[in-house]
CSV table of C-alpha atoms in Angstrom, one decimal:
chain,number,residue,atom,x,y,z
A,1,ALA,CA,0.4,0.1,-0.1
A,2,LEU,CA,1.0,3.5,-1.0
A,3,ALA,CA,0.0,6.4,1.2
A,4,SER,CA,-0.3,10.7,-0.1
A,5,GLU,CA,-1.6,13.2,1.1
A,6,ASP,CA,-4.5,13.0,-1.3
A,7,ASP,CA,-4.8,9.3,-1.5
A,8,LEU,CA,-4.4,5.5,-0.8
A,9,THR,CA,-3.1,3.0,-3.4
A,10,ILE,CA,-3.4,-0.6,-2.6
A,11,GLY,CA,-1.7,-3.2,-5.1
A,12,THR,CA,-0.2,-6.2,-5.8
A,13,ILE,CA,3.1,-7.2,-7.3
A,14,ASN,CA,3.3,-8.2,-10.3
A,15,GLU,CA,4.9,-12.1,-10.8
A,16,ILE,CA,7.3,-10.7,-13.0
A,17,GLN,CA,8.7,-8.2,-10.2
A,18,LYS,CA,9.3,-10.7,-7.7
A,19,LEU,CA,12.2,-12.3,-9.2
A,20,HIS,CA,15.5,-12.2,-8.2
A,21,ILE,CA,18.3,-11.5,-10.1
A,22,ARG,CA,21.8,-12.2,-8.7
A,23,THR,CA,25.1,-11.9,-10.4
A,24,ILE,CA,27.7,-14.9,-9.9
A,25,ARG,CA,31.4,-14.3,-10.5
A,26,LEU,CA,32.8,-16.4,-12.9
A,27,HIS,CA,36.3,-14.8,-13.5
A,28,GLU,CA,35.9,-16.8,-16.7
A,29,GLN,CA,33.7,-16.4,-20.0
A,30,PRO,CA,30.6,-18.4,-19.7
A,31,ARG,CA,29.6,-20.4,-23.4
A,32,ARG,CA,27.4,-22.9,-23.0
A,33,ILE,CA,25.6,-24.2,-19.7
A,34,CYS,CA,23.0,-26.9,-18.5
A,35,HIS,CA,20.7,-28.0,-15.5
A,36,GLN,CA,21.2,-31.2,-13.7
A,37,LEU,CA,18.5,-31.7,-11.4
A,38,SER,CA,19.2,-35.4,-10.2
A,39,THR,CA,22.2,-33.8,-8.9
A,40,ARG,CA,21.2,-30.3,-8.4
A,41,THR,CA,24.0,-28.9,-10.6
A,42,PHE,CA,25.4,-26.9,-13.5
A,43,GLY,CA,28.0,-27.8,-16.0
A,44,LEU,CA,29.6,-24.8,-17.6
A,45,CYS,CA,31.5,-24.6,-20.8
A,46,THR,CA,34.0,-21.7,-20.3
A,47,THR,CA,37.3,-20.4,-21.9
A,48,ARG,CA,40.1,-17.7,-20.2
A,49,ALA,CA,42.7,-16.2,-21.6
A,50,GLY,CA,45.9,-15.6,-19.8
A,51,PRO,CA,48.6,-17.7,-18.0
A,52,SER,CA,47.1,-20.8,-16.3
A,53,ASN,CA,48.2,-19.6,-12.7
A,54,LEU,CA,46.4,-16.5,-12.6
A,55,PRO,CA,44.6,-15.9,-9.0
A,56,TYR,CA,41.4,-17.3,-10.3
A,57,GLY,CA,40.3,-21.1,-10.1
A,58,GLU,CA,39.2,-23.9,-7.6
A,59,ASN,CA,39.7,-21.4,-4.7
A,60,SER,CA,38.2,-18.8,-5.9
A,61,THR,CA,34.6,-17.5,-4.4
A,62,ASN,CA,31.8,-15.9,-5.5
A,63,ASP,CA,31.0,-13.6,-2.3
A,64,GLU,CA,32.4,-10.7,-3.3
A,65,THR,CA,32.0,-9.4,0.6
A,66,SER,CA,34.4,-12.1,2.0
A,67,MET,CA,38.0,-10.7,0.5
A,68,SER,CA,38.2,-7.3,-1.0
A,69,THR,CA,40.4,-6.1,-3.7
A,70,SER,CA,43.4,-5.4,-1.5
A,71,GLU,CA,43.6,-8.3,0.3
A,72,VAL,CA,44.2,-10.4,-3.0
A,73,PRO,CA,47.3,-11.2,-3.3
A,74,PRO,CA,49.1,-9.3,-7.2
A,75,PHE,CA,50.2,-11.1,-10.0
A,76,GLN,CA,53.3,-11.3,-11.2
A,77,PRO,CA,54.1,-13.4,-14.3
A,78,SER,CA,57.3,-14.9,-15.1
A,79,THR,CA,58.6,-14.5,-18.3
A,80,ASP,CA,57.3,-17.9,-20.0
A,81,ASP,CA,54.0,-16.9,-18.7
A,82,PHE,CA,53.9,-13.5,-21.0
A,83,LEU,CA,55.1,-16.0,-23.9
A,84,ARG,CA,52.0,-18.3,-23.5
A,85,MET,CA,48.9,-16.2,-22.8
A,86,MET,CA,46.9,-18.3,-24.5
A,87,GLU,CA,43.2,-19.3,-23.9
A,88,HIS,CA,42.4,-22.2,-21.3
A,89,ASN,CA,38.8,-24.1,-21.5
A,90,TYR,CA,37.2,-25.5,-19.2
A,91,VAL,CA,34.4,-28.1,-18.1
A,92,LYS,CA,32.8,-26.8,-14.5
A,93,LEU,CA,30.7,-28.1,-12.0
A,94,LEU,CA,28.5,-26.0,-9.9
A,95,ASP,CA,26.6,-26.1,-7.1
A,96,ASP,CA,22.7,-25.0,-8.3
A,97,GLN,CA,21.7,-23.2,-5.2
A,98,SER,CA,24.8,-21.5,-3.8
A,99,PHE,CA,26.9,-21.6,-7.2
A,100,ASP,CA,29.9,-22.5,-5.6
A,101,GLU,CA,32.5,-24.7,-8.0
A,102,LEU,CA,32.4,-28.1,-7.3
A,103,ASP,CA,34.9,-29.8,-10.2
A,104,ARG,CA,36.2,-28.8,-13.2
A,105,PHE,CA,37.7,-30.3,-15.9
A,106,GLU,CA,40.6,-28.7,-18.7
A,107,LEU,CA,40.4,-29.8,-22.0
A,108,ASP,CA,42.8,-29.7,-24.1
A,109,GLU,CA,45.3,-27.2,-26.1
A,110,PHE,CA,43.1,-25.2,-28.5
A,111,GLU,CA,40.1,-27.2,-27.7
A,112,THR,CA,37.2,-25.1,-27.2
A,113,GLY,CA,33.7,-26.2,-25.4
A,114,PHE,CA,30.5,-25.8,-28.7
A,115,ALA,CA,27.5,-27.6,-26.9
A,116,ILE,CA,26.6,-29.1,-23.4
A,117,LEU,CA,23.2,-30.9,-22.0
A,118,SER,CA,22.2,-33.2,-19.3
A,119,CYS,CA,20.8,-36.1,-21.1
A,120,HIS,CA,19.5,-40.0,-20.0
A,121,LEU,CA,21.4,-42.0,-21.8
A,122,SER,CA,20.8,-46.1,-22.7
A,123,HIS,CA,23.7,-47.9,-22.2
A,124,GLY,CA,23.7,-51.8,-22.8
A,125,ASP,CA,26.3,-54.4,-24.3
A,126,ASN,CA,28.2,-54.3,-27.6
A,127,LYS,CA,25.7,-57.3,-28.4
A,128,GLN,CA,22.7,-55.5,-27.6
A,129,THR,CA,23.6,-52.3,-29.6
A,130,ALA,CA,24.6,-54.6,-32.8
A,131,GLU,CA,21.1,-56.4,-33.3
A,132,ALA,CA,18.9,-53.9,-32.1
A,133,GLY,CA,18.8,-50.2,-33.8
A,134,ASN,CA,16.5,-48.5,-30.8
A,135,ALA,CA,17.5,-49.2,-27.0
A,136,THR,CA,15.6,-52.2,-25.3
A,137,ASN,CA,14.1,-52.7,-22.1
A,138,ASN,CA,16.7,-54.3,-20.2
A,139,ASP,CA,18.6,-51.6,-20.7
A,140,THR,CA,19.7,-49.2,-17.6
A,141,LYS,CA,19.4,-45.3,-18.4
A,142,GLU,CA,21.4,-42.9,-16.5
A,143,GLU,CA,21.8,-39.4,-16.5
A,144,TYR,CA,25.4,-37.7,-17.8
A,145,ILE,CA,26.2,-34.7,-18.8
A,146,VAL,CA,27.7,-34.3,-22.5
A,147,VAL,CA,30.1,-32.0,-23.7
A,148,GLY,CA,30.8,-31.1,-27.3
A,149,THR,CA,34.5,-29.5,-28.4
A,150,VAL,CA,35.8,-28.5,-31.6
A,151,TYR,CA,40.3,-28.1,-31.5
A,152,ALA,CA,40.6,-24.2,-33.0
A,153,ILE,CA,43.8,-24.8,-35.0
A,154,ASP,CA,45.0,-21.1,-37.0
A,155,ASP,CA,45.9,-22.9,-39.9
A,156,GLU,CA,42.9,-25.0,-41.0
A,157,LEU,CA,39.9,-23.9,-42.3
A,158,GLU,CA,37.6,-25.8,-41.1
A,159,PRO,CA,38.0,-27.7,-37.3
A,160,THR,CA,39.5,-31.2,-38.5
A,161,LYS,CA,38.8,-32.7,-35.0
A,162,GLY,CA,37.1,-32.4,-31.9
A,163,ARG,CA,35.3,-34.9,-28.9
A,164,ILE,CA,32.5,-35.8,-27.3
A,165,LEU,CA,33.0,-36.3,-23.6
A,166,VAL,CA,30.5,-38.1,-21.6
A,167,PHE,CA,30.6,-37.3,-18.1
A,168,SER,CA,28.6,-38.0,-14.8
A,169,VAL,CA,28.4,-36.6,-11.4
A,170,VAL,CA,29.8,-38.6,-8.6
A,171,GLU,CA,29.1,-38.2,-5.2
A,172,THR,CA,32.2,-39.3,-3.0
A,173,ASP,CA,33.6,-38.9,0.2
A,174,SER,CA,35.8,-36.7,1.8
A,175,GLY,CA,37.1,-35.4,5.2
A,176,ASN,CA,34.4,-32.6,5.1
A,177,GLY,CA,31.6,-35.1,4.4
A,178,LYS,CA,30.2,-35.8,0.6
A,179,GLU,CA,31.2,-34.1,-2.8
A,180,ARG,CA,29.9,-33.7,-6.6
A,181,LYS,CA,33.1,-34.4,-8.2
A,182,LEU,CA,32.8,-35.0,-12.4
A,183,THR,CA,34.2,-38.3,-13.7
A,184,LEU,CA,34.8,-38.9,-17.2
A,185,ARG,CA,32.8,-42.0,-18.3
A,186,ALA,CA,33.5,-41.7,-22.1
A,187,GLU,CA,35.3,-40.0,-25.2
A,188,ARG,CA,34.8,-40.2,-28.6
A,189,GLN,CA,37.3,-38.1,-31.5
A,190,THR,CA,35.0,-37.0,-34.0
A,191,ARG,CA,36.3,-35.8,-37.5
A,192,GLY,CA,35.3,-32.9,-37.5
A,193,GLY,CA,33.8,-30.0,-34.9
A,194,THR,CA,31.2,-30.8,-32.8
A,195,TYR,CA,29.2,-28.2,-32.9
A,196,CYS,CA,26.0,-28.9,-31.6
A,197,LEU,CA,24.5,-31.9,-29.4
A,198,SER,CA,20.7,-33.3,-28.4
A,199,ALA,CA,19.4,-36.4,-27.3
A,200,PHE,CA,18.0,-39.0,-29.0
A,201,ASN,CA,15.6,-41.7,-27.4
A,202,GLY,CA,18.3,-42.7,-24.9
A,203,LYS,CA,20.5,-42.4,-28.0
A,204,LEU,CA,22.9,-39.3,-28.9
A,205,LEU,CA,22.5,-37.8,-31.8
A,206,ALA,CA,25.4,-34.5,-32.7
A,207,GLY,CA,26.3,-32.3,-35.0
A,208,ILE,CA,30.2,-32.6,-36.5
A,209,ASN,CA,30.6,-30.2,-39.2
A,210,SER,CA,28.4,-30.9,-42.2
A,211,LYS,CA,27.0,-34.3,-40.9
A,212,VAL,CA,24.6,-35.7,-38.2
A,213,ARG,CA,25.7,-38.8,-36.0
A,214,LEU,CA,23.5,-40.9,-33.9
A,215,PHE,CA,25.2,-42.6,-31.5
A,216,SER,CA,24.4,-45.4,-28.6
A,217,PHE,CA,26.2,-45.2,-25.6
A,218,VAL,CA,27.9,-48.7,-25.1
A,219,SER,CA,29.0,-50.7,-21.3
A,220,LYS,CA,32.2,-52.5,-22.3
A,221,GLY,CA,31.1,-54.8,-19.4
A,222,THR,CA,34.5,-53.6,-17.3
A,223,GLY,CA,32.8,-50.6,-15.7
A,224,SER,CA,34.0,-48.1,-19.0
A,225,PHE,CA,31.7,-47.3,-21.7
A,226,GLU,CA,32.5,-46.0,-25.2
A,227,LEU,CA,30.2,-44.2,-27.9
A,228,GLN,CA,29.5,-46.5,-31.3
A,229,SER,CA,28.1,-44.4,-33.9
A,230,GLU,CA,24.6,-46.2,-35.4
A,231,CYS,CA,24.4,-43.7,-38.7
A,232,GLY,CA,24.1,-40.0,-40.1
A,233,HIS,CA,23.2,-38.1,-42.6
A,234,HIS,CA,25.2,-35.6,-44.7
A,235,GLY,CA,24.6,-32.4,-47.2
A,236,HIS,CA,24.3,-29.8,-45.0
A,237,ILE,CA,27.0,-26.5,-44.6
A,238,MET,CA,27.4,-26.7,-41.2
A,239,ILE,CA,25.0,-27.7,-38.7
A,240,LEU,CA,24.8,-25.5,-35.7
A,241,TYR,CA,21.7,-25.9,-34.0
A,242,MET,CA,19.8,-29.0,-33.5
A,243,GLN,CA,16.6,-30.1,-31.7
A,244,SER,CA,14.2,-33.3,-31.9
A,245,ARG,CA,11.1,-34.7,-30.8
A,246,GLY,CA,10.1,-38.2,-30.8
A,247,ASP,CA,11.4,-39.5,-34.7
A,248,PHE,CA,12.0,-36.3,-36.2
A,249,ILE,CA,15.1,-34.3,-36.4
A,250,ILE,CA,15.6,-30.5,-36.9
A,251,ILE,CA,18.1,-28.6,-38.0
A,252,GLY,CA,19.9,-25.3,-38.4
A,253,ASP,CA,22.5,-24.9,-40.8
A,254,LEU,CA,24.9,-22.0,-41.0
A,255,MET,CA,23.4,-20.8,-44.3
A,256,LYS,CA,20.9,-23.4,-45.7
A,257,SER,CA,17.9,-22.6,-43.1
A,258,ILE,CA,15.7,-25.0,-41.2
A,259,SER,CA,15.6,-29.2,-42.3
A,260,LEU,CA,13.7,-31.7,-41.0
A,261,LEU,CA,14.9,-35.3,-40.8
A,262,MET,CA,13.6,-38.4,-39.7
A,263,TYR,CA,15.0,-41.5,-38.2
A,264,ASN,CA,14.0,-44.6,-39.8
A,265,SER,CA,14.5,-47.4,-36.9
A,266,LEU,CA,13.7,-50.1,-39.0
A,267,GLU,CA,16.3,-49.2,-41.8
A,268,GLY,CA,18.4,-47.7,-39.2
A,269,THR,CA,18.7,-44.8,-41.3
A,270,ILE,CA,18.3,-40.5,-41.3
A,271,GLN,CA,16.3,-39.4,-43.8
A,272,GLU,CA,15.5,-35.6,-45.3
A,273,ILE,CA,11.8,-35.6,-45.4
A,274,ALA,CA,11.3,-31.9,-46.0
A,275,ARG,CA,13.3,-28.5,-45.9
A,276,ASP,CA,13.2,-24.7,-45.5
A,277,TYR,CA,14.5,-23.7,-49.6
A,278,ASN,CA,15.1,-20.0,-48.2
A,279,ALA,CA,19.2,-19.0,-47.5
A,280,ASN,CA,18.7,-19.0,-43.9
A,281,TRP,CA,21.7,-18.0,-41.8
A,282,MET,CA,20.8,-19.6,-38.7
A,283,THR,CA,21.3,-18.3,-35.3
A,284,ALA,CA,18.9,-20.1,-32.8
A,285,ILE,CA,15.7,-23.0,-33.8
A,286,GLU,CA,13.6,-24.9,-31.3
A,287,LEU,CA,10.3,-27.0,-31.8
A,288,CYS,CA,6.6,-24.9,-31.4
A,289,ASN,CA,5.1,-28.5,-31.5
A,290,ASP,CA,5.0,-31.4,-34.1
A,291,GLU,CA,4.3,-29.0,-37.3
A,292,ILE,CA,5.8,-25.7,-36.3
A,293,TYR,CA,9.2,-24.6,-35.8
A,294,VAL,CA,10.8,-21.5,-35.1
A,295,GLY,CA,13.9,-20.1,-36.2
A,296,ALA,CA,15.8,-16.7,-35.9
A,297,GLU,CA,18.1,-15.5,-38.3
A,298,ASN,CA,21.5,-13.6,-38.2
A,299,ARG,CA,19.4,-10.2,-39.6
A,300,TYR,CA,17.7,-10.1,-36.2
A,301,ASN,CA,14.2,-11.5,-37.9
A,302,LEU,CA,12.0,-14.6,-36.7
A,303,PHE,CA,10.2,-16.7,-38.7
A,304,THR,CA,8.2,-19.9,-38.4
A,305,VAL,CA,7.8,-22.7,-40.8
A,306,GLN,CA,5.0,-25.9,-41.4
A,307,LYS,CA,5.6,-29.3,-42.3
A,308,ASN,CA,3.1,-29.9,-45.5
A,309,SER,CA,1.5,-33.6,-44.2
A,310,ASP,CA,-1.3,-32.7,-46.2
A,311,ALA,CA,0.2,-31.9,-49.5
A,312,THR,CA,-0.7,-33.9,-52.3
A,313,THR,CA,3.0,-34.3,-54.1
A,314,ASP,CA,6.0,-35.4,-52.4
A,315,GLU,CA,7.5,-32.1,-54.3
A,316,ALA,CA,4.8,-30.1,-52.0
A,317,ARG,CA,5.4,-32.4,-49.1
A,318,HIS,CA,9.2,-32.1,-49.1
A,319,MET,CA,9.0,-28.3,-48.7
A,320,LEU,CA,8.3,-26.4,-45.1
A,321,ASN,CA,5.9,-23.6,-45.7
A,322,VAL,CA,7.4,-20.6,-44.1
A,323,VAL,CA,3.7,-19.6,-42.1
A,324,GLY,CA,5.3,-16.5,-40.1
A,325,GLU,CA,8.1,-13.5,-40.4
A,326,TYR,CA,8.5,-10.9,-37.9
A,327,HIS,CA,11.3,-8.8,-37.7
A,328,LEU,CA,12.5,-8.8,-34.0
A,329,GLY,CA,15.6,-6.2,-34.5
A,330,GLU,CA,17.6,-8.4,-32.1
A,331,PHE,CA,19.9,-11.2,-32.6
A,332,VAL,CA,18.5,-14.1,-30.8
A,333,ASN,CA,21.3,-16.9,-29.9
A,334,ALA,CA,18.5,-19.0,-28.0
A,335,PHE,CA,15.5,-20.7,-27.6
A,336,ARG,CA,13.9,-22.7,-24.4
A,337,HIS,CA,10.3,-24.3,-23.4
A,338,GLY,CA,9.4,-22.8,-20.1
A,339,SER,CA,8.3,-19.7,-18.2
A,340,LEU,CA,9.4,-17.1,-15.7
A,341,VAL,CA,6.6,-17.5,-13.7
A,342,MET,CA,4.2,-20.2,-12.3
A,343,LYS,CA,1.5,-21.1,-14.7
A,344,THR,CA,-2.4,-20.6,-12.6
A,345,ASP,CA,-5.5,-21.8,-14.3
A,346,THR,CA,-7.5,-18.7,-13.5
A,347,SER,CA,-10.2,-19.6,-16.6
A,348,SER,CA,-14.1,-19.2,-15.4
A,349,PRO,CA,-16.7,-19.8,-17.4
A,350,SER,CA,-18.7,-16.8,-19.1
A,351,PRO,CA,-20.9,-15.2,-21.3
A,352,ALA,CA,-20.7,-13.5,-24.3
A,353,VAL,CA,-17.8,-10.9,-24.7
A,354,ASP,CA,-16.6,-11.8,-21.9
A,355,ASP,CA,-15.8,-15.4,-23.1
A,356,ILE,CA,-13.3,-13.6,-25.4
A,357,VAL,CA,-11.9,-11.8,-22.2
A,358,SER,CA,-11.6,-15.4,-20.3
A,359,SER,CA,-10.0,-17.2,-23.3
A,360,PHE,CA,-6.9,-15.1,-22.7
A,361,GLN,CA,-6.5,-16.3,-19.3
A,362,SER,CA,-5.3,-19.5,-20.8
A,363,VAL,CA,-2.5,-18.4,-22.7
A,364,HIS,CA,1.2,-18.4,-21.1
A,365,GLY,CA,4.1,-17.8,-22.6
A,366,CYS,CA,5.3,-21.2,-24.8
A,367,MET,CA,8.8,-20.2,-25.2
A,368,LEU,CA,11.8,-17.8,-24.3
A,369,PHE,CA,14.4,-16.6,-26.1
A,370,GLY,CA,18.0,-14.7,-24.7
A,371,THR,CA,19.8,-12.0,-27.0
A,372,VAL,CA,23.2,-11.6,-27.5
A,373,ASN,CA,22.1,-8.0,-25.6
A,374,GLY,CA,21.2,-9.6,-22.6
A,375,VAL,CA,17.1,-9.4,-23.9
A,376,LEU,CA,14.7,-12.2,-22.2
A,377,GLY,CA,11.3,-12.4,-24.4
A,378,ALA,CA,8.6,-14.7,-24.2
A,379,ILE,CA,6.6,-16.2,-27.4
A,380,ALA,CA,3.2,-17.5,-26.4
A,381,ASP,CA,0.7,-19.6,-28.6
A,382,LEU,CA,-2.7,-18.5,-29.8
A,383,ASP,CA,-5.4,-19.4,-31.4
A,384,LYS,CA,-7.4,-18.2,-34.7
A,385,ALA,CA,-9.5,-16.2,-32.8
A,386,GLN,CA,-6.8,-14.9,-30.5
A,387,TYR,CA,-4.6,-13.6,-32.9
A,388,LYS,CA,-7.3,-12.0,-35.3
A,389,LEU,CA,-8.0,-10.0,-32.6
A,390,LEU,CA,-5.2,-9.3,-31.2
A,391,LEU,CA,-4.4,-8.5,-35.2
A,392,GLY,CA,-7.0,-5.7,-35.2
A,393,VAL,CA,-6.3,-4.5,-32.1
A,394,GLN,CA,-2.6,-4.1,-33.2
A,395,SER,CA,-3.9,-2.0,-36.5
A,396,ALA,CA,-6.1,0.4,-34.6
A,397,LEU,CA,-3.3,1.2,-32.1
A,398,ASN,CA,-0.7,1.9,-35.0
A,399,GLY,CA,-3.6,4.3,-35.9
A,400,VAL,CA,-3.6,6.2,-32.2
A,401,ILE,CA,-0.2,5.8,-32.0
A,402,LYS,CA,2.9,7.7,-33.9
A,403,GLY,CA,6.2,5.7,-34.1
A,404,ILE,CA,9.6,8.1,-33.5
A,405,GLY,CA,10.7,9.8,-35.9
A,406,GLY,CA,7.4,9.1,-37.9
A,407,LEU,CA,8.5,5.7,-38.6
A,408,GLU,CA,5.4,3.4,-39.4
A,409,HIS,CA,5.6,0.3,-37.5
A,410,SER,CA,4.5,-2.1,-40.3
A,411,LYS,CA,7.8,-0.7,-42.2
A,412,TRP,CA,9.9,-1.6,-39.3
A,413,ARG,CA,8.2,-5.4,-38.0
A,414,GLU,CA,8.8,-5.9,-42.2
A,415,PHE,CA,10.9,-9.6,-42.1
A,416,HIS,CA,14.1,-8.3,-44.3
A,417,ASN,CA,17.2,-9.3,-45.2
A,418,ASP,CA,19.7,-8.9,-48.7
A,419,ARG,CA,17.3,-11.4,-50.6
A,420,LYS,CA,14.0,-10.2,-49.3
A,421,VAL,CA,11.8,-7.9,-47.9
A,422,CYS,CA,8.7,-9.0,-47.0
A,423,PRO,CA,5.0,-7.2,-44.3
A,424,ALA,CA,5.3,-9.0,-41.3
A,425,LYS,CA,2.8,-12.0,-40.6
A,426,GLY,CA,2.2,-14.7,-37.8
A,427,PHE,CA,3.1,-12.6,-35.3
A,428,ILE,CA,1.8,-9.8,-33.0
A,429,ASP,CA,3.9,-7.2,-31.5
A,430,GLY,CA,3.5,-8.0,-27.5
A,431,ASP,CA,5.3,-4.9,-26.7
A,432,LEU,CA,2.9,-2.3,-29.1
A,433,ILE,CA,-0.5,-4.5,-27.3
A,434,GLU,CA,1.0,-3.4,-24.2
A,435,SER,CA,1.4,-0.1,-24.7
A,436,PHE,CA,-2.1,0.0,-24.7
A,437,LEU,CA,-2.1,0.4,-20.7
A,438,ASP,CA,0.0,3.8,-21.0
A,439,LEU,CA,-2.5,5.3,-22.8
A,440,LYS,CA,-4.7,8.5,-21.6
A,441,ARG,CA,-8.4,8.0,-21.8
A,442,GLU,CA,-9.9,9.6,-24.9
A,443,ASP,CA,-6.9,7.3,-26.5
A,444,MET,CA,-8.1,4.1,-25.2
A,445,ASN,CA,-11.5,4.8,-26.9
A,446,ARG,CA,-10.2,5.9,-29.9
A,447,VAL,CA,-8.3,2.2,-29.9
A,448,VAL,CA,-11.7,0.5,-29.1
A,449,GLU,CA,-13.5,2.9,-31.7
A,450,LEU,CA,-11.5,2.3,-35.0
A,451,TYR,CA,-11.1,-2.1,-34.0
A,452,ASN,CA,-14.9,-1.7,-33.8
A,453,ASP,CA,-15.0,0.3,-36.7
A,454,GLU,CA,-13.1,-2.2,-39.1
A,455,LEU,CA,-14.7,-5.3,-37.1
A,456,SER,CA,-18.3,-4.4,-38.7
A,457,LYS,CA,-16.8,-3.4,-41.9
A,458,SER,CA,-15.5,-6.9,-42.5
A,459,LYS,CA,-18.9,-8.6,-40.7
A,460,ASP,CA,-21.1,-6.6,-43.8
A,461,GLU,CA,-18.1,-7.8,-46.3
A,462,ILE,CA,-17.9,-11.6,-45.2
A,463,GLN,CA,-21.9,-11.2,-44.4
A,464,GLU,CA,-21.7,-13.9,-41.5
A,465,ASP,CA,-24.7,-15.0,-39.8
A,466,ALA,CA,-22.9,-15.2,-36.2
A,467,PRO,CA,-22.9,-11.9,-34.7
A,468,LYS,CA,-18.9,-11.2,-33.9
A,469,PRO,CA,-18.8,-9.6,-30.4
A,470,LEU,CA,-17.4,-6.1,-30.2
A,471,LEU,CA,-14.8,-4.7,-27.3
A,472,THR,CA,-15.2,-2.1,-24.6
A,473,VAL,CA,-12.5,-0.1,-23.2
A,474,GLU,CA,-13.3,-2.3,-20.1
A,475,ASN,CA,-12.3,-5.8,-21.9
A,476,LEU,CA,-9.6,-4.9,-24.3
A,477,VAL,CA,-7.8,-3.6,-20.6
A,478,LYS,CA,-8.5,-6.6,-19.6
A,479,ILE,CA,-7.3,-8.5,-22.4
A,480,VAL,CA,-3.9,-6.7,-22.7
A,481,GLU,CA,-3.3,-7.3,-18.7
A,482,GLU,CA,-4.0,-10.8,-18.8
A,483,LEU,CA,-1.1,-11.2,-21.8
A,484,SER,CA,1.0,-8.4,-19.8
A,485,ARG,CA,1.7,-11.1,-17.4
A,486,ILE,CA,2.7,-13.1,-19.8
A,487,LYS,CA,6.8,-13.9,-19.1
């Protein structure tokens, strides 16, 4: 509650405002991160340039108040240190509550971690793997941290080797109690850099230069394991991103946009079944569902493609149809399913116009994205009716809110790169919709008036029997407030 001389304001804190942001000093540059829930740990790939005996490392602390700058011993480099100002790359294990460093594994000289994930791998013996393409019911599944690396040699135009490292987090007894440590279970040399990894039905998919490889995790029977290659797929420029669901795999290529592959367990092969033939330089990809996939490219655009399952010809089925295009203005480098706030079911039945309002109460952020500028964004899934309503509201807002410097909103949101320019479609600008709450009352009335006028014109043209409900300022405020809680 806030009290002043003239009024008393009582309100609640929005869920997003309850988030606590904490900075953890790593003294190294983090490159990749994953979380393993079963062991309550984070796995990180980090890099640091400089001598190996800098006063940071296993004994460094994340508590900024525990040691002042004057108490840190001065670093005295030797002549050899100046001659060896090189990169040092590590796989680090952190506690997910205290963020204390639990263990680290130093990579080889010129080796950099490019991919890391926590996943369950099935491991049978060599005979089982040779006789069966899929993991059997007798196979044991355990959770591992898997790292893909690249050897960056100066005189190589393209990496010629890399590694896949499989770690388990093991609790060991020490004098101070139990400690969690990284234990290397298996490693596999690759003919090229391992740029991306994905868990796949108890197995492991790896993007190695221009190839996709599927590996099985096999027990040698002596407590040791190895990664055995089963099959693969060629025909890409460079595979930078990869996601999978069921038997389907989507690939984000350096230059060749998004490709859809399928694993045939009976034949033990991976085949391409569809692709986007536009030349997009990809920076991130993710599956929205089984049919629709979202991608980000290097000219700050987002786009969605859809599998053409109902096509009548093989040529049409082999194409991914572009169903959404949008200029975000940010360089997206990661998509993740999830939300920053807990989902609550607040839907309740209500008649007429209130049905429209209540339908937005069930809308939640289904995907998050992160950008190189540190921006976090949310993407929500809308049904057809919700999309049409918000598209009309967005058009009405553009008639009331004038862009800075006369820049039109539709012009700014156009999908544009070096090859084409086209109007935005399939996306709604959530920031513009949310700005409705900041308008004066007369501007709100004007927005609703423009929306209802356009809706009446469209009804007259289409001549629909079922009348569409008109909006009021109060209903639109409720809709936008519901959408503003999507995080």
